[in-house]
Structure formats: C-alpha cells, structure tokens
Coordinates of C-alpha atoms and ligand atoms in Angstrom, one line a residue:
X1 CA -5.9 1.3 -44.5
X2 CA -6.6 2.3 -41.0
X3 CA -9.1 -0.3 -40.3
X4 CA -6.7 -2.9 -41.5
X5 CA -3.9 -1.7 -39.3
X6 CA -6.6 -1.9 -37.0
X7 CA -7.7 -5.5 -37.4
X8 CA -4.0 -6.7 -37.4
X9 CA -3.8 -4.9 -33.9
X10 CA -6.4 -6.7 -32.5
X11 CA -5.5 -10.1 -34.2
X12 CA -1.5 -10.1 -32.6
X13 CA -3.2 -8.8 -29.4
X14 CA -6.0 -11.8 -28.9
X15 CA -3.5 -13.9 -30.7
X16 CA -1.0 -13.1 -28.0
X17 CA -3.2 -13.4 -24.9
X18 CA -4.7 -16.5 -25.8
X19 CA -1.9 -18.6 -26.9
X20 CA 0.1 -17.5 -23.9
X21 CA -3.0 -18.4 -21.8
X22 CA -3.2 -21.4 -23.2
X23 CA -0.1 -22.4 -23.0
X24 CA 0.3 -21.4 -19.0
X25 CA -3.5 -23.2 -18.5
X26 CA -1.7 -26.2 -19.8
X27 CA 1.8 -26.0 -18.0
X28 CA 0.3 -25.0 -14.9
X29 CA -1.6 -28.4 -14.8
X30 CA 2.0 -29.9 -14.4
X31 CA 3.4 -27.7 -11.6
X32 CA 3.7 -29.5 -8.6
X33 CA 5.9 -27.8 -5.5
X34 CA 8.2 -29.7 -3.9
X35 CA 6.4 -30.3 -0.5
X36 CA 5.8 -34.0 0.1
X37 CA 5.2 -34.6 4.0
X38 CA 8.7 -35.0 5.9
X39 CA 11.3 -32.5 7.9
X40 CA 13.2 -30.1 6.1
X41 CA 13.0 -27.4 8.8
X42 CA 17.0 -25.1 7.9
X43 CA 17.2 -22.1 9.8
X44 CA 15.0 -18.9 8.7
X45 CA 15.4 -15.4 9.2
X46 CA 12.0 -13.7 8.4
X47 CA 12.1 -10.0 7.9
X48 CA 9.2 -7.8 8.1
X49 CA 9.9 -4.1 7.3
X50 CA 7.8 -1.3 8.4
X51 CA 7.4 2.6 8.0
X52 CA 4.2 4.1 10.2
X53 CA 2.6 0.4 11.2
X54 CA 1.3 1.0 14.2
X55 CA -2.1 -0.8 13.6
X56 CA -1.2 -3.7 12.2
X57 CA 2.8 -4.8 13.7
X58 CA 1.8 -6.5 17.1
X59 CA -0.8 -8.5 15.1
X60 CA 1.7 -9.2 12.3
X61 CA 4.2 -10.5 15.1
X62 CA 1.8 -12.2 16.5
X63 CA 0.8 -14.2 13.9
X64 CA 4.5 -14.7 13.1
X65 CA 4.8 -16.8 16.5
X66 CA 1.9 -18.9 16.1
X67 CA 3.7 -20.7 12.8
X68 CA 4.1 -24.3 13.2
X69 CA 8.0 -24.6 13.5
X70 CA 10.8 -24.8 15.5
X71 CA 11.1 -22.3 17.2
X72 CA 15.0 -22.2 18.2
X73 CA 15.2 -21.8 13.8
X74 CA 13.5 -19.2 13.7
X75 CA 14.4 -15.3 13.7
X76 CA 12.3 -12.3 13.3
X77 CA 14.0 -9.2 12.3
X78 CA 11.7 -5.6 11.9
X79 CA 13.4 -3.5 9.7
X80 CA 11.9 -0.1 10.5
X81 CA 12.5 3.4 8.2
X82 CA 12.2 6.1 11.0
X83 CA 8.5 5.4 11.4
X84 CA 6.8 9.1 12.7
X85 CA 4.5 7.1 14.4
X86 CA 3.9 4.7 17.2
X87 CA 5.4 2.0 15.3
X88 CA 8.9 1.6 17.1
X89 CA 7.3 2.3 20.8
X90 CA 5.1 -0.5 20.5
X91 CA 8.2 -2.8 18.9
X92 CA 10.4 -1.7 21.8
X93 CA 7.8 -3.1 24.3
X94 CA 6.9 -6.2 22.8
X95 CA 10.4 -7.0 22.4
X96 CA 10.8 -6.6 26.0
X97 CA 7.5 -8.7 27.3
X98 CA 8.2 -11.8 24.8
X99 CA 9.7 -15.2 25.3
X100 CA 10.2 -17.6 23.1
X101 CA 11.1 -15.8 20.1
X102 CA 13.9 -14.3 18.8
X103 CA 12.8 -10.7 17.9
X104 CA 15.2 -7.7 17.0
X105 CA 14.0 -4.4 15.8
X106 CA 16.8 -2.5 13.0
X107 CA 16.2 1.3 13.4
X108 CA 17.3 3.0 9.9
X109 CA 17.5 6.9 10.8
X110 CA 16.0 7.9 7.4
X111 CA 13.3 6.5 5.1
X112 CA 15.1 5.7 1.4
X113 CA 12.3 3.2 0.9
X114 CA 11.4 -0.5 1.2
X115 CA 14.2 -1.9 -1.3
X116 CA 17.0 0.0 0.7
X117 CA 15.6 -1.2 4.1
X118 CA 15.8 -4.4 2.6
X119 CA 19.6 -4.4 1.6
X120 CA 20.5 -2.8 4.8
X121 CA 19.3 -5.8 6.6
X122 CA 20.3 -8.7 4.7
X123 CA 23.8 -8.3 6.8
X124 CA 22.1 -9.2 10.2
X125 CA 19.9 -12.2 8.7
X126 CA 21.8 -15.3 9.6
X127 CA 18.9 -17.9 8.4
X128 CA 19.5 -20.4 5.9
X129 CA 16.3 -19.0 3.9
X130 CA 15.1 -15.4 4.4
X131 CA 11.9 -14.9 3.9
X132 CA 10.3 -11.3 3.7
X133 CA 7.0 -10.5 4.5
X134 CA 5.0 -7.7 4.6
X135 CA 2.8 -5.9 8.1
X136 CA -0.3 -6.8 6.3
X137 CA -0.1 -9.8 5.5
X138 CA -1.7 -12.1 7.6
X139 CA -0.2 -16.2 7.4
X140 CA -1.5 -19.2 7.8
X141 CA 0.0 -21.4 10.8
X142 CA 1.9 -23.7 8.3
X143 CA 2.5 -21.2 5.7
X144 CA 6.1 -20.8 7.1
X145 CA 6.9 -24.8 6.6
X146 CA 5.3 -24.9 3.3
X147 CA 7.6 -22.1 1.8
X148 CA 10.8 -23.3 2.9
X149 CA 10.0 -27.4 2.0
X150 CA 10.2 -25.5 -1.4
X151 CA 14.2 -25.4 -0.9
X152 CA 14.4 -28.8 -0.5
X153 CA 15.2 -28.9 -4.4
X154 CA 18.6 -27.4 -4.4
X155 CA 17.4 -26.0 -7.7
X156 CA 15.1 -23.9 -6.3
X157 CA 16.4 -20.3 -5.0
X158 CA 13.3 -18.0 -4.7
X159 CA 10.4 -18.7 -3.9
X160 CA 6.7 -16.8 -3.9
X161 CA 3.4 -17.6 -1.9
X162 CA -0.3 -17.1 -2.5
X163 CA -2.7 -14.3 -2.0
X164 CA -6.3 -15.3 -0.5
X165 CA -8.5 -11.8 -0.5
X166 CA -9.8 -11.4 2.6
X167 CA -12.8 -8.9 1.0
X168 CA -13.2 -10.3 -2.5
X169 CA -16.6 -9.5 -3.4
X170 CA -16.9 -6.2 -1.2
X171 CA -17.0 -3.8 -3.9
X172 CA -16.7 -3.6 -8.1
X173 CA -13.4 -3.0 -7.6
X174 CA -12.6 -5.7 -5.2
X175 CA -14.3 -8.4 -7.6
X176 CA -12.1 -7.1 -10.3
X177 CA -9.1 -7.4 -8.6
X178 CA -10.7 -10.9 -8.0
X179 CA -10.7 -11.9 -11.8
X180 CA -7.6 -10.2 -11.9
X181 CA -5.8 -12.9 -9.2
X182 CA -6.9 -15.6 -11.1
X183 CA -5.4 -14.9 -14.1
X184 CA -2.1 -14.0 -12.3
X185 CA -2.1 -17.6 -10.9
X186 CA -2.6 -19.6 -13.7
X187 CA 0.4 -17.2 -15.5
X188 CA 2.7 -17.9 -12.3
X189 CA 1.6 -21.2 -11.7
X190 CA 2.7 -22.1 -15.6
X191 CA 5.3 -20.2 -15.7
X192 CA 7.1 -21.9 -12.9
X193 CA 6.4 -24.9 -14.4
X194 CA 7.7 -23.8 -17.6
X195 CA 10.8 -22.4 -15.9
X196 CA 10.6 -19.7 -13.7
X197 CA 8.4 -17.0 -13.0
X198 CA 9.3 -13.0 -12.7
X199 CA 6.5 -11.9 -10.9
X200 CA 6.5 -11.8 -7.6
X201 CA 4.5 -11.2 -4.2
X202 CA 5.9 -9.0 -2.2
X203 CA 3.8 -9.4 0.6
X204 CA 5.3 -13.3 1.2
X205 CA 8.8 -14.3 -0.6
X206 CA 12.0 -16.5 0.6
X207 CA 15.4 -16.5 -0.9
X208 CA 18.5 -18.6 -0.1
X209 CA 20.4 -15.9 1.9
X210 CA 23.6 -17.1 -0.3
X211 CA 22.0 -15.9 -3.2
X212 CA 20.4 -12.5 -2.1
X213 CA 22.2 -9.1 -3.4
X214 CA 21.4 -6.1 -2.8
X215 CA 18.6 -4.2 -5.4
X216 CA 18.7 -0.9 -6.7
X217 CA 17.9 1.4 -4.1
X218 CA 15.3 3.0 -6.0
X219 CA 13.7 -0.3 -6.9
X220 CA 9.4 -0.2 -6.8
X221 CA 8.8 -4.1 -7.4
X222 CA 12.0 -5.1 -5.1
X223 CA 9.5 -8.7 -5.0
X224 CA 10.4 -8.8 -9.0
X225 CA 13.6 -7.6 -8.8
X226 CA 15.2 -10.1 -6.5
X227 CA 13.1 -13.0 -8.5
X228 CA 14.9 -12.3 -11.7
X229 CA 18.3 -11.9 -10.1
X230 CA 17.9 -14.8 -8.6
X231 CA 16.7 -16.5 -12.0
X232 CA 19.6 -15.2 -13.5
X233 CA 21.8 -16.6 -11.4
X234 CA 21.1 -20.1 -12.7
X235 CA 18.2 -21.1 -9.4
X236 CA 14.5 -20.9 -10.2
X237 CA 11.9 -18.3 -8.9
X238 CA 8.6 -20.2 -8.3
X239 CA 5.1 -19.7 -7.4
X240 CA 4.1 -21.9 -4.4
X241 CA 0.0 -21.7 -4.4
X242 CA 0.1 -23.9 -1.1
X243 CA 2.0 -21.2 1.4
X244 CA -0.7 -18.5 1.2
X245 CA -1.2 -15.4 3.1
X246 CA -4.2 -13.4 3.7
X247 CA -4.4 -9.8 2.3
X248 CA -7.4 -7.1 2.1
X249 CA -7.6 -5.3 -1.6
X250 CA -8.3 -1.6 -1.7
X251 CA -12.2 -1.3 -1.9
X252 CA -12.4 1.9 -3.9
X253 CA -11.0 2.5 -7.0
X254 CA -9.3 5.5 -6.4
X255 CA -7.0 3.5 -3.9
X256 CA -7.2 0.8 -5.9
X257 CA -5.7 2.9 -8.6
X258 CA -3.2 4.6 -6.6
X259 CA -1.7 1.1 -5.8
X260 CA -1.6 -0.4 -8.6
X261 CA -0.5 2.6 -10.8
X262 CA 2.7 2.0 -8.4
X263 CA 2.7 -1.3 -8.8
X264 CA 2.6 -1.3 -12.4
X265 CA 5.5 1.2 -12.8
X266 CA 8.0 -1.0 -10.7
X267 CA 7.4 -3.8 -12.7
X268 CA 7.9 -1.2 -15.9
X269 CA 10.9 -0.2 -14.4
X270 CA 12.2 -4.1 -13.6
X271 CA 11.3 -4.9 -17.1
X272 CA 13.7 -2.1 -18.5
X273 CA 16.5 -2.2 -16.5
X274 CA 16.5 -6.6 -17.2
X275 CA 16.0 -6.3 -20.8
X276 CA 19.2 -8.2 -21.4
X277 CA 17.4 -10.6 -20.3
X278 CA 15.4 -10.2 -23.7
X279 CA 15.2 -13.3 -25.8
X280 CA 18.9 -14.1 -24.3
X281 CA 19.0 -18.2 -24.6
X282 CA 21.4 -18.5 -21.6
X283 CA 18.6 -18.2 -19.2
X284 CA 16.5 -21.2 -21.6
X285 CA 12.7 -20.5 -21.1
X286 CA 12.9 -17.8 -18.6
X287 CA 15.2 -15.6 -21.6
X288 CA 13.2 -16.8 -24.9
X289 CA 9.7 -17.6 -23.6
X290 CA 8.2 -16.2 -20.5
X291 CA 10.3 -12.7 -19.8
X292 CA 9.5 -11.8 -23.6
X293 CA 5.7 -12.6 -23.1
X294 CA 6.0 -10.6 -19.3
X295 CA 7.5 -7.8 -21.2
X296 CA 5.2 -7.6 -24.3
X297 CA 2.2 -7.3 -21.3
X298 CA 3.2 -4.9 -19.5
X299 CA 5.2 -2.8 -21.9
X300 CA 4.0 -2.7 -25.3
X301 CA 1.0 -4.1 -25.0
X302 CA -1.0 -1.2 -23.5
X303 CA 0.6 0.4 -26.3
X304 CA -1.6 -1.3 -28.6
X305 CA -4.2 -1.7 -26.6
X306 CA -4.4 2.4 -26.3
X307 CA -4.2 2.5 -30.3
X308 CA -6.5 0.0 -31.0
X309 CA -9.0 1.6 -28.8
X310 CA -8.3 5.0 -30.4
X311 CA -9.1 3.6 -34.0
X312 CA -12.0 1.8 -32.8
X313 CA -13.4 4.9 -31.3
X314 CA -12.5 6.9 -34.8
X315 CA -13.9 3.8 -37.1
X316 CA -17.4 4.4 -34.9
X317 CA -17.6 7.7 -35.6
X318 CA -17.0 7.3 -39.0
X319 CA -19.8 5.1 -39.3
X320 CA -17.9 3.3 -41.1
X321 CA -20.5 -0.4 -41.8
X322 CA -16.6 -2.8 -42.6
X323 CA -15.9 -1.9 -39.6
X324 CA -19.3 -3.2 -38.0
X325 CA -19.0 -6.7 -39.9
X326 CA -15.4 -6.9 -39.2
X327 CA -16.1 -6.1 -35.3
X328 CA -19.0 -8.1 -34.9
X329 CA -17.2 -11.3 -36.7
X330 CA -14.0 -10.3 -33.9
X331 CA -16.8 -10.1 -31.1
X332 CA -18.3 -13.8 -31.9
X333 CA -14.7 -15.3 -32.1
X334 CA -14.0 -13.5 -28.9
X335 CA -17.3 -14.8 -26.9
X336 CA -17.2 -18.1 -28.5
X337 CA -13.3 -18.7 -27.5
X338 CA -13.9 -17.4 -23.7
X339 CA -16.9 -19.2 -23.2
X340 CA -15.1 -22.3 -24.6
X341 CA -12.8 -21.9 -21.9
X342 CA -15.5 -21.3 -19.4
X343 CA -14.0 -18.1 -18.3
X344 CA -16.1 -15.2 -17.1
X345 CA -16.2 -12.9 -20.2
X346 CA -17.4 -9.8 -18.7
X347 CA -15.4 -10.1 -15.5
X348 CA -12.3 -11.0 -17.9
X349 CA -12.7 -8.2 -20.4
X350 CA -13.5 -5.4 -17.5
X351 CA -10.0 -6.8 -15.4
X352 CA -8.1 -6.9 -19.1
X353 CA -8.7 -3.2 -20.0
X354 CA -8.5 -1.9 -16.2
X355 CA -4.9 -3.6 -16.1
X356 CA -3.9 -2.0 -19.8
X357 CA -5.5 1.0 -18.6
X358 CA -3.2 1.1 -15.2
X359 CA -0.4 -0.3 -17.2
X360 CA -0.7 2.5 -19.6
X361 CA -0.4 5.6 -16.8
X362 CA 2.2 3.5 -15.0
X363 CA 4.7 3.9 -18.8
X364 CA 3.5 8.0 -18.5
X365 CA 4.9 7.6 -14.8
X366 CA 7.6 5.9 -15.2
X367 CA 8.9 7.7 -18.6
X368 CA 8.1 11.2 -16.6
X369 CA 11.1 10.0 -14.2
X370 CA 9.4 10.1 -11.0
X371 CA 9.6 7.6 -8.7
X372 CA 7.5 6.4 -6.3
X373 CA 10.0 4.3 -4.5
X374 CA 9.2 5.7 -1.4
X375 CA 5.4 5.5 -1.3
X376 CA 2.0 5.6 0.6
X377 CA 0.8 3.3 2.6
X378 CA -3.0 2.4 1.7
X379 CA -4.8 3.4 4.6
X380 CA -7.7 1.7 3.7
X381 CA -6.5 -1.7 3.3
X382 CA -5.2 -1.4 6.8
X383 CA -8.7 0.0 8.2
X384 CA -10.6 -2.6 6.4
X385 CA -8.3 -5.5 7.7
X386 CA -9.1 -4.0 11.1
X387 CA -12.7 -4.5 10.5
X388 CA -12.1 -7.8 9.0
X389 CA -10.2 -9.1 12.1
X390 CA -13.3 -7.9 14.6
X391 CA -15.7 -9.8 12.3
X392 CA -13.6 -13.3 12.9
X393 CA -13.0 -12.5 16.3
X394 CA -17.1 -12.3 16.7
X395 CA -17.8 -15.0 15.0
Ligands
GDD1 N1 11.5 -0.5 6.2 C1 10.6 0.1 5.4 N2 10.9 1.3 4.7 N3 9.4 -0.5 5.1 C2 8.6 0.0 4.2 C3 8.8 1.3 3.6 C4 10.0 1.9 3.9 O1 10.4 3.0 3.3 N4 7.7 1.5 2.8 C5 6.9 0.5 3.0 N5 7.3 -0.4 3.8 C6 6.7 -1.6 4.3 C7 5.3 -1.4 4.9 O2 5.3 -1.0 6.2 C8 4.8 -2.8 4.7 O3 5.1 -3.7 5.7 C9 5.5 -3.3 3.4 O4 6.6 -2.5 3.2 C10 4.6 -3.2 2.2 O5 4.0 -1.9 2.1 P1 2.6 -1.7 1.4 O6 2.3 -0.2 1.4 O7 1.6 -2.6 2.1 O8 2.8 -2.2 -0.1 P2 1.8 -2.8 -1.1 O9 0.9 -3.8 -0.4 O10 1.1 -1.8 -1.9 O11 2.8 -3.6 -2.1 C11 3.4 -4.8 -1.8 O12 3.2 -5.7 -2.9 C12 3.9 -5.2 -4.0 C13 3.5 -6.2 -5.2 O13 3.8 -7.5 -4.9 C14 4.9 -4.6 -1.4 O14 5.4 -5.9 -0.9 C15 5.6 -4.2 -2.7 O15 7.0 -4.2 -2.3 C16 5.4 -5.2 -3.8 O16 6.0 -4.7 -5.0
MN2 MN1 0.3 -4.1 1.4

C-alpha cells in the first residue's frame, strides 16, 4: 500500500513538472516584448529604496545617470527607512554636488520594511511609469529604455527585467542558483506569453503609476504582490528578458539559505492571501492555468516532495526489492526524459530538491507567524559585488 501511494506521488509530481515545463518551453518560444526600435520615451519616476546602503548607493546613482534617456523625464527618488548608517550622509551630499539629474532623498523616521517604504512613496512619484529598483542591482545603459518600450502596449501594466549573475560559477551554491535562473526564465518567459506571470524581480520592476496601490505593509515578495494586483486589474505582468540588471548571488549556502528561505516565505504568503485568484476564470489563463501551477510549486508541492522522500527513505530500509524495480524503471524514465530535453540532470535534480527543500522551511516559517518583512541585508552579496567592481575596473 505504501509503495503504491508512493509511486502515485512521484507519478503527479514528474507528471506535473514536466508537462508544465513543457508547456512554458514551448510558449516561451512565442514571447516576444514589445520593443521594436523607435521613441516611446513617457516620463519615469525610478525609486530605489534603501536601509543601511552605504557601500553600494553612490554607485547605484551613479549607474542610474549613465542610462541612455532623456534626462529632463527622468526622476530619481531614494526612499530611505532611518538607515543607522552612513547611508543618508552620503545621499545628502551627492544631492548637493549633482547636475543634471533630478534626485530627492524621502527620509521615513522608522523602518516598517521595504513594502511600507514603497507605499509611502508612491505619493511623490509623478512619472508616467515607476520603476523600482533595488541598491544592488547594477543596469545596463539601455536597460531603462528597454523596460518602459514595454508600455507601449497599453495592455501591458507591470513589467519585470532580467537577472545576469555577476559570480555564477564562484561556488556550488552559486552554480545552483545558476540552474536555478534558468528554469525560472523559461517559466516567466512562458508564462507571459501564455498570459501573465506572478513572479516577479524585485531588484528591477515598472508599473503604470495609475495602476499602483498600495501592498500590505507586511508584504515579503512586494515584487509578486504588486504583479498580481496589477494582473488582476485586467493589464498584464510580464517578463522582459531584454532589460537586464546585474546582481551578485550569495556564495555560501548558509546566506544563500538565509535569503531564499525569505524569499520563499513571501511568495508563500502572496500565494495565500491571492488564492481567490484560485482557478477563478475571470482572470482567463493567469486564474485557471498559471497561478494554480505557481501555487501547486510552491505550496503543496514540497509537501509531497517531503513525503515522497520520507517513504522512499522507509521503502530502503525495508529492503523492500518492488521497490528497487519500481525505482530503477522511475530513474530510467527520469534520465531518459531530461536528457531528451538536453537539460543538465544533475544540476537540475540538485536545484529541484534545494528549492523544495527551502520551499518546505519557508511553509514551517510562514505557518509559525513570523515575519521577516523587515529583514537582513546580505552582507556578502554586497562585499562580493565590491570585489567584483575592482576586478572590471582592472581589467
Ligand atoms: N526603504 C527601505 N526600507 N528599503 C529597504 C528596507 C526597508 O526597510 N529593507 C530593504 N530595503 C532595500 C535595500 O536597501 C535594497 O535596496 C532593497 O530593498 C532590496 O534589499 P535586499 O536585501 O537586497 O533584498 P534581496 O535581494 O534579498 O531581495 C530582493 O529580491 C526579492 C525577490 O525578487 C528584493 O527586491 C525583494 O523585495 C524581492 O522580493
Ligand atoms: Mn539584493
């Protein structure tokens, strides 16, 4: 009995992942953003917030100014949450020293967190499109114009950029957060095609400022939050793969962890609070498709994945030879499919079960009621990005 439950575990979870893969391999092939050569240069207000920035905010402004765009559209607005360090001196005299951009600094006198900073300043953004972006993540010069020719389609309402790691192959858990990207854009990249996606980078994201409202105060994935709302609304949320920014990944896994243990339970938390959203046909795709699949993943899935892994362990111990046949007949199908799709099976299988794994402490998190809304900053990232920069700037 238990190795059959068993076996239909592990059929409806590689049934699941593959056909959903399959199908987002095969939409994404169709997604094309909407940004052909020509103007389409609307007003922006770009928002970077900060709390305790102090290595990387000049660099971040100064990568801001070098975007190729007009520069009498564009506003800069640092949201800052009572940084305890240097952060707000250094703002205070750059402000002062700069021409030729329009720079304010919004002093909040207490930290509630990211998501609030981010509803307190959507009243001084008077861009068209706001895009939010955060102090370590580096742009490219025409990342800027790329994200906003996606609002060309009235359609569109939200848009997302890519992430290029800076440190890919710098450690094992660098390289799995490698395989881990590129699963994450062929899922966005189809799901935008299919309709819209509800994943997010937080690190790069614009939104018609018409549309924005302001997120629960106690939101993790704000990036996921305002996609959706914005989805449901009746505009899509789309993955543009040609704005990019440039970001480091935490090299150890303890960081790593840390991160994406945080990460994991905001998107928990999105998916929970949104579950009207739940096979509802008004939103068309998004509602019976793609937030059902996003929700199976993240929620229930490590679920299974946790079980599964538990019988598996009990049907080795009990020596149990069905259970060998049955596993090594799985195994072939498994190999044989992956390699058929020429996809790295080790790197594949290690990201799969470090995600379920995270996934699976993120539900203990989130169901344990705290919240990490106010977190951390990864140090590391921000030390390794240093080290990063001085290695271009040698070259
Ligand atoms: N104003 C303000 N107040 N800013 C904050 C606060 C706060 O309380 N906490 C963090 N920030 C700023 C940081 O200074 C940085 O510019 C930005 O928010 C992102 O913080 P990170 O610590 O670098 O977050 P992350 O890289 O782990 O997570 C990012 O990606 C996630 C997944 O896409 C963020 O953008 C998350 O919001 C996002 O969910
Ligand atoms: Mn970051």
């Amino acid at each position: 009995m238990i190795v059959k439950i068993m076996m239909a575990l592990g059929l409806v979870l590689f049934g699941f992942y593959l056909g959903y893969f399959i199908l987002m391999r095969h939409k994404a092939k169709g997604w094309k953003p909407l940004h052909a050569s020509g103007d389409f240069t609307p007003s922006v207000s770009i928002v970077v917030p900060t709390y305790n920035e102090e290595d990387m905010i000049i660099h971040k402004l100064k990568n801001l100014m070098e975007q190729d765009y007009p520069s009498n559209e564009v506003e800069v607005i640092v949201i800052d949450s009572a940084s305890e360090d240097g952060t707000v001196e250094l703002l205070v005299r750059f402000i002062k020293d700069i021409r030729g951009l329009k720079l304010r600094l919004i002093r909040e006198s207490e930290r509630k967190g990211k998501a609030s900073a981010l509803n307190n300043v959507l009243k001084h953004c008077s861009g068209e499109i706001v895009i939010i972006t955060d102090v370590d993540a580096t742009w490219e010069k025409d990342t800027l114009k790329k994200i906003v020719l996606n609002f060309s389609n009235p359609n569109v309402g939200a848009v997302t950029g890519r992430q290029i790691l800076l440190n890919p192959d710098q450690s094992l858990a660098t390289k799995v957060e490698k395989t881990y990207r590129s699963v994450f854009e062929v899922l966005r990249l189809g799901e935008s095609s299919l309709d819209s996606t509800p994943i997010f980078n937080g690190p790069l994201m614009a939104f018609r400022l018409d549309l924005l409202e302001p997120i629960s105060e106690d939101s993790i994935a704000d990036d996921s939050q305002l996609a959706v709302k914005i989805r449901k609304k009746g505009f899509k949320s789309v993955y543009d793969p040609c704005a990019v920014f440039y970001e480091c990944a935490p090299s150890s896994f303890e960081s790593r962890f840390i991160q994406k243990v945080r990460r994991g339970q905001g998107l928990i938390q999105l998916f929970f609070r949104e579950r009207e959203v739940l096979f509802n046909s008004s939103y068309k795709k998004f509602g019976t498709i793609i937030f059902p699949a996003e929700f199976f993943m993240h929620v229930v899935s490590p679920v299974l994945v946790f079980a599964f892994s538990i019988q598996f362990l009990y049907s080795l111990f009990m020596v149990n030879p069905y259970v060998f046949v049955n596993l090594a007949i799985a195994s072939g199908v498994f190999f044989i499919v992956l390699t058929l799709m020429k996809l790295d099976i080790i790197g594949f299988f290690s990201s799969f079960l470090d995600s379920q794994f995270v996934l699976l402490v993120s539900l203990v998190y989130y169901a344990s009621g705290k919240s990490q809304h106010k977190w951390m900053k990864i140090s590391e990232v921000r030390e390794l990005w240093k080290k990063e920069n001085q290695m271009t700037r040698d070259l």
